[in-house]
Tab-separated table of C-alpha atoms in Angstrom:
chain	number	residue	atom	x	y	z
C	15	MET	CA	72.388	-37.086	21.786
C	16	LYS	CA	71.736	-33.447	22.712
C	17	PRO	CA	71.369	-33.053	26.493
C	18	ILE	CA	68.085	-31.901	27.972
C	19	LEU	CA	68.165	-29.081	30.502
C	20	ILE	CA	67.315	-30.244	33.982
C	21	LYS	CA	64.628	-27.559	34.375
C	22	ASP	CA	62.835	-29.114	31.376
C	23	LEU	CA	63.522	-32.663	32.494
C	24	LEU	CA	61.920	-32.105	35.897
C	25	THR	CA	58.613	-31.129	34.275
C	26	SER	CA	58.685	-33.981	31.731
C	27	GLU	CA	56.429	-37.004	31.719
C	28	PRO	CA	58.157	-40.082	33.235
C	29	ASP	CA	57.403	-42.116	30.130
C	30	GLY	CA	60.522	-44.286	30.062
C	31	ARG	CA	62.119	-42.571	27.092
C	32	THR	CA	65.899	-42.284	26.925
C	33	VAL	CA	67.401	-38.865	27.735
C	34	THR	CA	70.870	-37.369	27.997
C	35	VAL	CA	71.743	-35.259	31.036
C	36	CYS	CA	74.905	-33.179	31.470
C	37	GLY	CA	75.940	-31.269	34.557
C	38	TRP	CA	78.042	-31.158	37.705
C	39	VAL	CA	77.799	-33.642	40.550
C	40	ARG	CA	76.445	-32.238	43.786
C	41	THR	CA	76.404	-35.473	45.811
C	42	LYS	CA	76.821	-39.217	45.399
C	43	ARG	CA	75.343	-41.763	47.801
C	44	ASP	CA	76.361	-45.390	47.428
C	45	SER	CA	74.257	-47.845	49.469
C	46	LYS	CA	75.679	-51.196	48.402
C	47	ASN	CA	73.239	-52.204	45.654
C	48	LEU	CA	71.874	-48.734	44.829
C	49	VAL	CA	73.767	-45.608	43.781
C	50	PHE	CA	72.132	-42.167	43.867
C	51	ILE	CA	73.790	-39.176	42.155
C	52	GLN	CA	72.472	-35.611	42.331
C	53	VAL	CA	73.425	-33.610	39.231
C	54	ASN	CA	72.789	-29.910	38.622
C	55	ASP	CA	73.313	-27.964	35.392
C	56	GLY	CA	72.446	-24.490	36.693
C	57	SER	CA	69.258	-24.196	34.655
C	58	CYS	CA	67.162	-24.288	37.834
C	59	PHE	CA	67.531	-24.575	41.582
C	60	ALA	CA	66.729	-28.288	41.760
C	61	SER	CA	68.979	-31.182	40.751
C	62	ILE	CA	68.035	-34.381	38.959
C	63	GLN	CA	68.606	-37.720	40.644
C	64	LEU	CA	70.441	-40.368	38.649
C	65	THR	CA	70.097	-43.938	39.916
C	66	PHE	CA	71.958	-47.175	39.255
C	67	ASP	CA	70.716	-50.527	40.525
C	68	ARG	CA	73.542	-53.086	40.686
C	69	THR	CA	71.061	-55.943	41.059
C	70	ASN	CA	69.062	-54.887	38.005
C	71	PRO	CA	71.328	-52.930	35.586
C	72	GLY	CA	68.920	-53.334	32.650
C	73	GLU	CA	70.526	-52.049	29.433
C	74	ALA	CA	73.534	-50.635	31.274
C	75	ASN	CA	77.064	-52.001	31.077
C	76	PRO	CA	77.811	-52.500	34.795
C	77	ALA	CA	81.594	-52.592	34.369
C	78	GLU	CA	81.672	-49.260	32.494
C	79	ILE	CA	79.413	-47.542	35.010
C	80	GLU	CA	81.376	-48.900	37.987
C	81	GLU	CA	84.577	-47.502	36.469
C	82	ALA	CA	82.943	-44.101	35.920
C	83	LEU	CA	81.557	-44.053	39.456
C	84	LYS	CA	85.105	-44.030	40.845
C	85	SER	CA	85.528	-40.485	39.494
C	86	THR	CA	81.931	-39.367	40.001
C	87	LEU	CA	82.689	-37.066	42.904
C	88	THR	CA	81.398	-33.672	44.007
C	89	GLY	CA	82.251	-31.037	41.402
C	90	ALA	CA	82.982	-33.472	38.571
C	91	SER	CA	81.162	-32.924	35.282
C	92	VAL	CA	79.297	-35.882	33.833
C	93	LYS	CA	77.301	-36.961	30.822
C	94	ALA	CA	74.608	-39.476	31.682
C	95	GLU	CA	72.161	-41.382	29.555
C	96	GLY	CA	69.192	-43.222	30.939
C	97	LYS	CA	65.460	-43.639	31.050
C	98	ILE	CA	63.222	-41.072	32.680
C	99	ILE	CA	60.942	-42.810	35.187
C	100	PRO	CA	58.669	-41.862	38.111
C	101	SER	CA	60.642	-41.241	41.302
C	102	PRO	CA	59.601	-42.968	44.514
C	103	ALA	CA	61.512	-40.366	46.524
C	104	SER	CA	59.627	-37.459	48.090
C	105	GLY	CA	60.113	-33.985	46.650
C	106	GLN	CA	60.727	-35.019	43.048
C	107	ALA	CA	58.440	-36.403	40.383
C	108	VAL	CA	61.022	-37.990	38.076
C	109	GLU	CA	64.476	-39.499	38.105
C	110	VAL	CA	66.789	-41.046	35.537
C	111	THR	CA	67.871	-44.668	35.755
C	112	LEU	CA	71.324	-44.946	34.211
C	113	THR	CA	72.219	-46.836	31.067
C	114	SER	CA	75.602	-45.105	30.626
C	115	LEU	CA	77.764	-42.655	32.561
C	116	THR	CA	80.786	-40.686	31.389
C	117	VAL	CA	82.941	-38.419	33.535
C	118	LEU	CA	83.808	-35.454	31.331
C	119	GLY	CA	85.906	-33.595	33.880
C	120	LYS	CA	87.338	-34.998	37.086
C	121	CYS	CA	87.415	-32.955	40.290
C	122	PRO	CA	90.213	-33.715	42.786
C	123	GLN	CA	88.465	-33.580	46.157
C	124	GLU	CA	91.528	-32.553	48.146
C	125	GLU	CA	91.899	-29.396	46.018
C	126	TYR	CA	88.277	-28.487	45.274
C	127	PRO	CA	87.417	-25.208	47.081
C	128	LEU	CA	83.666	-25.932	47.353
C	129	GLN	CA	83.557	-28.517	50.072
C	130	LYS	CA	80.341	-29.866	51.607
C	131	LYS	CA	80.383	-27.504	54.568
C	132	ASN	CA	79.222	-24.007	55.403
C	133	MET	CA	81.279	-21.483	53.473
C	134	SER	CA	81.278	-17.767	54.269
C	135	MET	CA	80.396	-15.183	51.648
C	136	GLU	CA	83.930	-13.820	51.957
C	137	TYR	CA	85.367	-17.245	51.190
C	138	LEU	CA	83.103	-17.654	48.185
C	139	ARG	CA	84.014	-14.164	46.974
C	140	ASP	CA	87.647	-15.285	46.973
C	141	ASN	CA	86.544	-18.165	44.743
C	142	ALA	CA	84.208	-16.165	42.538
C	143	HIS	CA	85.129	-18.243	39.492
C	144	LEU	CA	83.446	-21.260	41.123
C	145	ARG	CA	80.780	-19.778	43.404
C	146	ALA	CA	78.019	-19.917	40.779
C	147	ARG	CA	77.949	-23.685	41.395
C	148	THR	CA	76.563	-23.145	44.882
C	149	ASN	CA	72.820	-22.948	45.540
C	150	THR	CA	73.072	-19.329	46.672
C	151	PHE	CA	74.887	-17.917	43.685
C	152	GLY	CA	73.130	-20.084	41.153
C	153	ALA	CA	69.894	-18.521	42.421
C	154	VAL	CA	71.376	-15.004	42.414
C	155	PHE	CA	72.614	-15.161	38.841
C	156	ARG	CA	69.467	-16.781	37.479
C	157	LEU	CA	67.455	-14.005	39.101
C	158	ARG	CA	69.854	-11.398	37.698
C	159	SER	CA	69.150	-12.754	34.214
C	160	GLN	CA	65.409	-12.669	34.769
C	161	MET	CA	65.504	-9.104	36.050
C	162	ALA	CA	67.375	-7.984	32.925
C	163	ILE	CA	64.673	-9.596	30.789
C	164	ALA	CA	61.967	-7.932	32.901
C	165	LEU	CA	63.649	-4.544	32.528
C	166	HIS	CA	63.778	-4.747	28.738
C	167	THR	CA	60.241	-6.122	28.561
C	168	PHE	CA	58.844	-3.280	30.657
C	169	PHE	CA	60.295	-0.537	28.480
C	170	GLN	CA	59.735	-2.286	25.160
C	171	GLU	CA	56.052	-2.765	26.006
C	172	ARG	CA	55.766	1.004	26.576
C	173	GLY	CA	57.341	2.217	23.342
C	174	PHE	CA	60.838	2.997	24.634
C	175	VAL	CA	63.919	2.706	22.419
C	176	TYR	CA	66.937	0.897	23.872
C	177	ILE	CA	70.156	2.864	23.397
C	178	SER	CA	73.810	2.292	24.282
C	179	ALA	CA	75.548	5.161	26.050
C	180	PRO	CA	79.339	5.437	25.658
C	181	GLU	CA	81.528	3.991	28.380
C	182	ILE	CA	84.320	6.486	27.642
C	183	THR	CA	83.356	10.123	28.118
C	184	CYS	CA	84.821	13.571	28.670
C	185	SER	CA	81.933	14.869	30.801
C	186	ASP	CA	80.973	14.132	34.392
C	187	ALA	CA	77.206	13.677	34.666
C	188	GLU	CA	77.231	13.702	38.479
C	189	GLY	CA	79.795	16.460	38.987
C	190	ALA	CA	81.467	14.539	41.802
C	191	GLY	CA	84.780	13.997	40.019
C	192	GLU	CA	85.039	10.366	41.168
C	193	MET	CA	85.954	8.985	37.749
C	194	PHE	CA	88.451	6.488	36.382
C	195	GLN	CA	90.774	8.129	33.874
C	196	VAL	CA	91.361	6.568	30.451
C	197	THR	CA	94.751	7.386	28.943
C	198	THR	CA	97.499	6.069	26.712
C	199	LEU	CA	100.014	8.578	28.084
C	200	SER	CA	103.047	7.201	29.892
C	201	LEU	CA	102.306	7.013	33.592
C	202	GLU	CA	106.038	7.275	34.274
C	203	LYS	CA	106.098	10.613	32.422
C	204	ILE	CA	103.102	11.885	34.362
C	205	ALA	CA	104.790	10.848	37.621
C	206	GLU	CA	107.931	12.692	36.551
C	207	LEU	CA	105.891	15.825	35.909
C	208	GLY	CA	104.381	15.449	39.353
C	209	VAL	CA	107.797	15.333	40.986
C	210	LYS	CA	108.901	18.430	39.071
C	211	ALA	CA	105.685	20.194	40.000
C	212	GLY	CA	106.364	19.486	43.662
C	213	GLN	CA	109.877	20.820	43.354
C	214	ASN	CA	108.525	23.982	41.741
C	215	GLY	CA	106.039	24.609	44.523
C	216	MET	CA	102.967	23.198	42.809
C	217	LYS	CA	100.857	20.767	44.778
C	218	ILE	CA	101.411	17.194	43.633
C	219	GLU	CA	97.648	16.655	43.209
C	220	ASP	CA	97.607	19.532	40.693
C	221	ALA	CA	100.322	18.020	38.507
C	222	HIS	CA	97.711	16.920	35.972
C	223	LYS	CA	97.316	20.583	35.032
C	224	ILE	CA	100.643	20.522	33.210
C	225	VAL	CA	99.941	17.257	31.360
C	226	ASP	CA	99.568	17.830	27.620
C	227	TYR	CA	96.341	15.965	26.900
C	228	SER	CA	96.472	16.971	23.241
C	229	LYS	CA	98.963	14.113	22.905
C	230	ASP	CA	96.609	11.611	24.537
C	231	PHE	CA	94.539	9.131	22.505
C	232	PHE	CA	91.380	11.270	22.435
C	233	GLY	CA	93.191	14.608	22.414
C	234	LYS	CA	91.647	15.566	25.750
C	235	LYS	CA	91.202	14.129	29.214
C	236	ALA	CA	88.833	11.136	29.099
C	237	ASN	CA	87.219	8.956	31.755
C	238	LEU	CA	85.007	5.940	32.241
C	239	THR	CA	81.405	7.085	32.496
C	240	VAL	CA	79.568	7.460	35.791
C	241	SER	CA	76.217	7.724	34.009
C	242	GLY	CA	74.699	7.525	30.548
C	243	GLN	CA	72.075	10.124	31.388
C	244	LEU	CA	73.431	13.094	29.460
C	245	GLU	CA	73.768	11.049	26.288
C	246	ALA	CA	70.305	9.566	26.867
C	247	GLU	CA	68.888	13.086	26.926
C	248	THR	CA	70.227	13.730	23.433
C	249	LEU	CA	68.432	10.633	22.122
C	250	ALA	CA	65.231	11.387	24.039
C	251	THR	CA	65.012	14.762	22.284
C	252	ALA	CA	64.829	12.875	19.005
C	253	LEU	CA	63.160	9.547	19.838
C	254	SER	CA	60.890	10.737	22.704
C	255	ARG	CA	61.373	7.768	25.079
C	256	VAL	CA	64.662	5.938	25.487
C	257	TYR	CA	66.513	3.907	28.086
C	258	THR	CA	70.075	2.815	28.668
C	259	PHE	CA	71.174	-0.367	30.376
C	260	GLY	CA	74.874	-0.913	30.728
C	261	PRO	CA	78.001	-0.617	32.886
C	262	THR	CA	79.001	2.539	34.743
C	263	PHE	CA	82.015	3.248	36.923
C	264	ARG	CA	82.765	5.173	40.126
C	265	ALA	CA	86.224	5.744	41.571
C	266	GLU	CA	84.719	6.389	45.000
C	267	ASN	CA	86.995	4.911	47.655
C	268	SER	CA	84.135	3.336	49.624
C	269	ASN	CA	84.824	-0.144	50.919
C	270	THR	CA	81.304	-0.919	52.127
C	271	PRO	CA	78.604	-3.556	51.491
C	272	ARG	CA	76.679	-0.932	49.479
C	273	HIS	CA	79.282	0.263	46.975
C	274	LEU	CA	80.819	-1.086	43.779
C	275	SER	CA	83.305	0.517	41.421
C	276	GLU	CA	81.730	-1.097	38.371
C	277	PHE	CA	78.006	-1.700	38.161
C	278	TRP	CA	75.128	-1.650	35.709
C	279	MET	CA	72.668	1.229	35.494
C	280	CYS	CA	69.274	1.537	33.863
C	281	GLU	CA	68.472	5.130	32.927
C	282	PRO	CA	65.225	5.920	31.098
C	283	GLU	CA	64.778	9.410	29.690
C	284	MET	CA	61.452	10.781	28.472
C	285	ALA	CA	60.715	13.889	26.404
C	286	PHE	CA	57.526	15.783	27.303
C	287	TYR	CA	57.456	14.277	30.837
C	288	ASP	CA	57.348	16.480	33.927
C	289	LEU	CA	58.438	15.386	37.414
C	290	PHE	CA	55.104	13.805	38.303
C	291	ASP	CA	54.973	11.858	35.042
C	292	ASP	CA	58.451	10.633	35.961
C	293	MET	CA	57.255	9.585	39.403
C	294	ASP	CA	54.313	7.670	37.925
C	295	LEU	CA	56.691	5.697	35.700
C	296	GLU	CA	59.111	4.948	38.550
C	297	GLU	CA	56.336	3.487	40.689
C	298	GLU	CA	54.968	1.422	37.818
C	299	PHE	CA	58.456	0.198	36.894
C	300	LEU	CA	59.450	-0.906	40.396
C	301	LYS	CA	56.191	-2.740	41.000
C	302	TYR	CA	56.560	-4.486	37.635
C	303	MET	CA	60.118	-5.620	38.417
C	304	LEU	CA	59.307	-6.923	41.895
C	305	ASN	CA	56.183	-8.695	40.692
C	306	TRP	CA	58.214	-10.378	37.936
C	307	ALA	CA	60.642	-11.710	40.543
C	308	LEU	CA	57.833	-12.986	42.751
C	309	THR	CA	55.874	-14.691	39.988
C	310	LYS	CA	58.524	-15.909	37.536
C	311	CYS	CA	61.370	-16.708	39.932
C	312	SER	CA	59.346	-18.362	42.688
C	313	GLU	CA	61.700	-21.315	43.205
C	314	ASP	CA	64.756	-19.123	43.699
C	315	MET	CA	62.755	-16.627	45.766
C	316	ALA	CA	61.719	-19.470	48.080
C	317	PHE	CA	65.410	-20.187	48.630
C	318	PHE	CA	66.164	-16.529	49.451
C	319	GLU	CA	63.219	-16.535	51.870
C	320	LYS	CA	64.432	-19.673	53.633
C	321	ARG	CA	68.194	-19.246	53.635
C	322	ILE	CA	69.093	-15.585	53.041
C	323	GLN	CA	66.447	-13.212	54.423
C	324	PRO	CA	63.281	-14.561	56.040
C	325	GLY	CA	60.416	-12.211	55.236
C	326	VAL	CA	61.840	-10.941	51.949
C	327	ILE	CA	58.867	-12.215	49.920
C	328	ALA	CA	56.344	-10.414	52.134
C	329	GLN	CA	58.470	-7.261	51.985
C	330	LEU	CA	58.495	-7.265	48.184
C	331	GLN	CA	54.791	-8.102	47.987
C	332	HIS	CA	54.068	-5.152	50.281
C	333	VAL	CA	55.829	-2.812	47.852
C	334	VAL	CA	53.924	-4.300	44.912
C	335	ASP	CA	50.538	-3.958	46.645
C	336	THR	CA	50.957	-0.561	48.348
C	337	PRO	CA	50.498	2.880	46.756
C	338	PHE	CA	53.705	4.918	47.072
C	339	LYS	CA	53.417	7.840	49.488
C	340	ARG	CA	54.486	11.149	47.920
C	341	ILE	CA	55.886	13.894	50.118
C	342	SER	CA	58.070	16.939	49.553
C	343	TYR	CA	61.546	17.046	51.034
C	344	THR	CA	60.484	19.996	53.210
C	345	ASP	CA	57.536	18.085	54.690
C	346	ALA	CA	59.613	14.914	55.069
C	347	VAL	CA	62.200	16.821	57.101
C	348	LYS	CA	59.458	18.253	59.312
C	349	GLU	CA	58.281	14.711	60.040
C	350	LEU	CA	61.793	13.406	60.672
C	351	GLU	CA	62.776	16.282	62.967
C	352	LYS	CA	60.233	14.988	65.460
C	353	PHE	CA	62.424	11.907	65.894
C	354	ASN	CA	65.918	13.432	65.741
C	355	ASP	CA	66.776	11.896	69.097
C	356	LYS	CA	66.630	8.466	67.410
C	357	PHE	CA	69.130	9.266	64.652
C	358	GLU	CA	72.896	9.059	64.532
C	359	PHE	CA	72.797	12.055	62.179
C	360	PRO	CA	70.015	14.485	63.181
C	361	ILE	CA	68.312	15.991	60.142
C	362	THR	CA	67.646	19.666	59.411
C	363	TRP	CA	66.507	21.386	56.222
C	364	GLY	CA	69.287	21.546	53.648
C	365	LYS	CA	71.021	18.301	54.606
C	366	GLU	CA	70.976	15.151	52.535
C	367	LEU	CA	68.785	12.357	53.841
C	368	GLN	CA	70.818	9.479	55.264
C	369	THR	CA	69.809	5.834	54.962
C	370	GLU	CA	68.550	5.882	58.546
C	371	HIS	CA	66.189	8.745	57.675
C	372	GLU	CA	64.987	7.061	54.496
C	373	ARG	CA	64.233	3.805	56.264
C	374	TYR	CA	62.490	5.573	59.146
C	375	LEU	CA	60.161	7.274	56.692
C	376	THR	CA	59.250	3.993	55.000
C	377	GLU	CA	59.285	1.620	57.961
C	378	GLN	CA	58.061	3.719	60.885
C	379	ILE	CA	56.271	6.879	59.802
C	380	PHE	CA	54.393	5.864	56.643
C	381	LYS	CA	54.887	2.075	56.566
C	382	SER	CA	54.959	2.162	52.781
C	383	PRO	CA	57.279	3.044	49.912
C	384	VAL	CA	57.878	6.802	49.864
C	385	MET	CA	58.704	9.238	47.054
C	386	VAL	CA	60.493	12.315	48.399
C	387	TYR	CA	60.584	15.178	45.900
C	388	ASN	CA	61.715	18.809	45.563
C	389	TYR	CA	65.145	18.633	47.205
C	390	PRO	CA	67.385	21.584	48.106
C	391	LYS	CA	69.314	22.784	45.064
C	392	ASP	CA	72.727	22.415	46.718
C	393	VAL	CA	72.448	18.657	47.395
C	394	LYS	CA	71.493	17.693	43.842
C	395	ALA	CA	73.103	17.658	40.392
C	396	PHE	CA	73.497	20.667	38.091
C	397	TYR	CA	71.011	19.555	35.418
C	398	MET	CA	67.877	19.501	37.595
C	399	LYS	CA	65.115	22.048	37.005
C	400	GLN	CA	64.764	24.693	39.712
C	401	ASN	CA	61.538	25.607	41.427
C	402	GLU	CA	60.659	29.154	42.389
C	403	PRO	CA	62.055	30.144	45.821
C	404	ASP	CA	59.760	29.404	48.757
C	405	GLU	CA	58.580	32.028	51.237
C	406	GLN	CA	61.904	31.753	53.056
C	407	GLY	CA	63.888	32.235	49.853
C	408	ARG	CA	65.038	28.595	49.735
C	409	ILE	CA	65.521	27.096	46.280
C	410	THR	CA	64.616	23.498	45.536
C	411	VAL	CA	64.920	21.422	42.394
C	412	ARG	CA	62.457	18.996	40.833
C	413	ALA	CA	64.214	15.856	41.971
C	414	VAL	CA	62.743	12.687	43.425
C	415	ASP	CA	64.176	9.755	45.356
C	416	VAL	CA	62.126	6.581	45.708
C	417	LEU	CA	62.555	4.924	49.101
C	418	VAL	CA	61.497	1.380	49.971
C	419	PRO	CA	61.254	-0.426	53.322
C	420	GLY	CA	64.302	-2.474	54.208
C	421	LEU	CA	66.680	-0.533	51.955
C	422	GLY	CA	66.108	3.190	51.603
C	423	GLU	CA	66.736	4.822	48.218
C	424	ILE	CA	66.261	2.491	45.257
C	425	THR	CA	65.853	4.957	42.358
C	426	GLY	CA	66.479	8.652	41.860
C	427	GLY	CA	65.277	10.969	39.140
C	428	SER	CA	64.368	14.500	38.193
C	429	GLU	CA	62.856	16.842	35.695
C	430	ARG	CA	65.745	18.291	33.723
C	431	GLU	CA	66.351	21.998	33.205
C	432	GLU	CA	65.283	22.697	29.613
C	433	ASN	CA	66.016	26.448	29.623
C	434	TYR	CA	69.372	27.326	28.032
C	435	ASP	CA	70.115	30.452	30.077
C	436	LYS	CA	69.139	28.902	33.409
C	437	LEU	CA	71.222	25.787	32.792
C	438	LEU	CA	74.243	27.836	31.697
C	439	GLN	CA	73.946	29.954	34.834
C	440	VAL	CA	74.029	26.873	37.095
C	441	CYS	CA	77.019	25.460	35.211
C	442	ASN	CA	78.906	28.716	35.650
C	443	GLU	CA	77.972	28.893	39.335
C	444	ARG	CA	79.547	25.465	39.806
C	445	GLY	CA	82.685	26.333	37.859
C	446	MET	CA	82.172	23.646	35.237
C	447	ASP	CA	84.417	23.424	32.168
C	448	MET	CA	81.886	24.271	29.468
C	449	THR	CA	84.090	22.985	26.645
C	450	ASN	CA	82.851	19.502	27.604
C	451	TYR	CA	79.185	20.472	27.891
C	452	GLN	CA	78.421	22.725	24.910
C	453	TRP	CA	76.804	19.806	23.091
C	454	TYR	CA	74.566	19.301	26.131
C	455	LEU	CA	73.559	22.954	26.109
C	456	ASP	CA	72.717	22.676	22.408
C	457	LEU	CA	69.744	20.496	23.355
C	458	ARG	CA	68.293	23.605	25.025
C	459	LYS	CA	69.069	25.770	21.996
C	460	PHE	CA	67.552	23.667	19.232
C	461	GLY	CA	63.972	22.580	19.874
C	462	THR	CA	64.159	22.265	23.633
C	463	VAL	CA	61.404	20.355	25.413
C	464	PRO	CA	60.471	19.518	28.988
C	465	HIS	CA	61.950	16.133	29.796
C	466	SER	CA	62.591	13.884	32.783
C	467	GLY	CA	64.243	10.636	33.723
C	468	PHE	CA	65.557	8.479	36.520
C	469	GLY	CA	68.302	6.005	37.288
C	470	LEU	CA	68.235	2.544	38.810
C	471	GLY	CA	71.355	0.824	40.093
C	472	PHE	CA	70.728	-2.730	38.893
C	473	ALA	CA	72.857	-4.302	41.628
C	474	ARG	CA	70.989	-2.342	44.299
C	475	LEU	CA	67.703	-3.709	42.980
C	476	LEU	CA	69.096	-7.255	42.992
C	477	ARG	CA	70.377	-6.876	46.524
C	478	TYR	CA	66.924	-5.768	47.615
C	479	ILE	CA	65.112	-8.630	45.879
C	480	THR	CA	67.480	-11.390	47.008
C	481	GLY	CA	68.105	-10.111	50.531
C	482	MET	CA	71.865	-10.510	50.040
C	483	ALA	CA	73.735	-8.461	52.628
C	484	ASN	CA	76.616	-7.381	50.396
C	485	ILE	CA	76.225	-5.811	46.965
C	486	ARG	CA	79.385	-7.624	45.843
C	487	ASP	CA	77.404	-10.842	45.914
C	488	VAL	CA	74.852	-9.921	43.241
C	489	ILE	CA	77.363	-9.361	40.419
C	490	PRO	CA	79.537	-12.179	39.028
C	491	TYR	CA	82.892	-10.418	39.478
C	492	PRO	CA	82.763	-7.433	41.846
C	493	ARG	CA	85.075	-4.455	41.426
C	494	ALA	CA	85.838	-2.362	44.503
C	495	PRO	CA	88.860	-0.658	46.109
C	496	LYS	CA	91.790	-3.102	45.997
C	497	LEU	CA	89.515	-5.701	44.392
C	498	ALA	CA	89.922	-6.471	40.679
C	499	ASP	CA	90.430	-10.241	40.741
C	500	PHE	CA	89.502	-12.598	37.921
């Protein structure tokens, strides 16, 4: 008999029909004549209670069930058949009275890492292959699934085309150079060249300059992508509105609760959108995603509220209900400078906003989500459209960062430079290797259009919604410096 998911079973009528339940044992309580077993299959937060009455076994074979009960321990997987009946226990409407019980997979208690005690997040991270069986990570990964569905639904309802950007690329969208190299060349040979370079007076870190990449798999130096934005722009100039959603990689050596080396990004790109159109979409998108979590994941959100971050539901609802404040970078800095004595890093015009500045804007000054736009040219990427110099000769670009209370930046976007000559000038100013970007410039040569887009780090969004302190705990298998287990 095909098993019924526990999430469906818990909303079923207790009409006495026979059902099959499969899952993993959370607890077993044996009180002489009555046995109570809590089983969870991961389909929802709650477990189903299986009961066996030794004084009234009904259709059950008592000897077979007693034998199975010996191995029905925490972590074991079971297949149970029984009748669905009303539950006299508080907090649950139905339970299953057993007619048969089979242990599919035993779980030696002395070796099982998930004991019935408080376990730290670090401990669970070391046992990431099993942590989804806990309440916390079951809730996290169910919510992650729902947020992916919400993301696709939002864009599909608005006429966007889903595209897949390449994970191997020869261009650096961010210009930071923090990329993982992809090569089939012998690492021993490259190391040998490095040694020779050092002997010949060349700096070891420049040894790659004498590597013959024409002999590599792609015939040139290749890396794992840091962003699908540039490729998304090419599709947007043909399909009008597109979005990517897939893995990206950063070789940034940051061992913090906010950084991952592998993470998923959502990057919509829209032809014929200016910066303010982009900002409208960002606000609509974020409110849609948070509202989805609050309304469609209420059971798991209640757990996050109770056990992870009290107040998280009210914080998300505030973002959903509140118009986003829009302020230029220049005006934001003027506001923040009034409170420089409160900051670890005092702010002046031309500096990047730190998390402490972003949170102060949202939590103290405006008490709302904030969109900061028109940033100094030198702190943003090469592809952003420049504004005319201000009265002091300062040049800004049409970039925007969306800041939310309790986190800081959650999305970042910009209007892209659509003028060929202006974009080429910026690339040359930054010393970029144009052999890897000529295709990108072609977009400005053949039917160029104004266009804009933004990026959302999916794990950052999940961390915000769940209240989890460490970003490594909202992805099944985190990748970070010195961390590539499983």
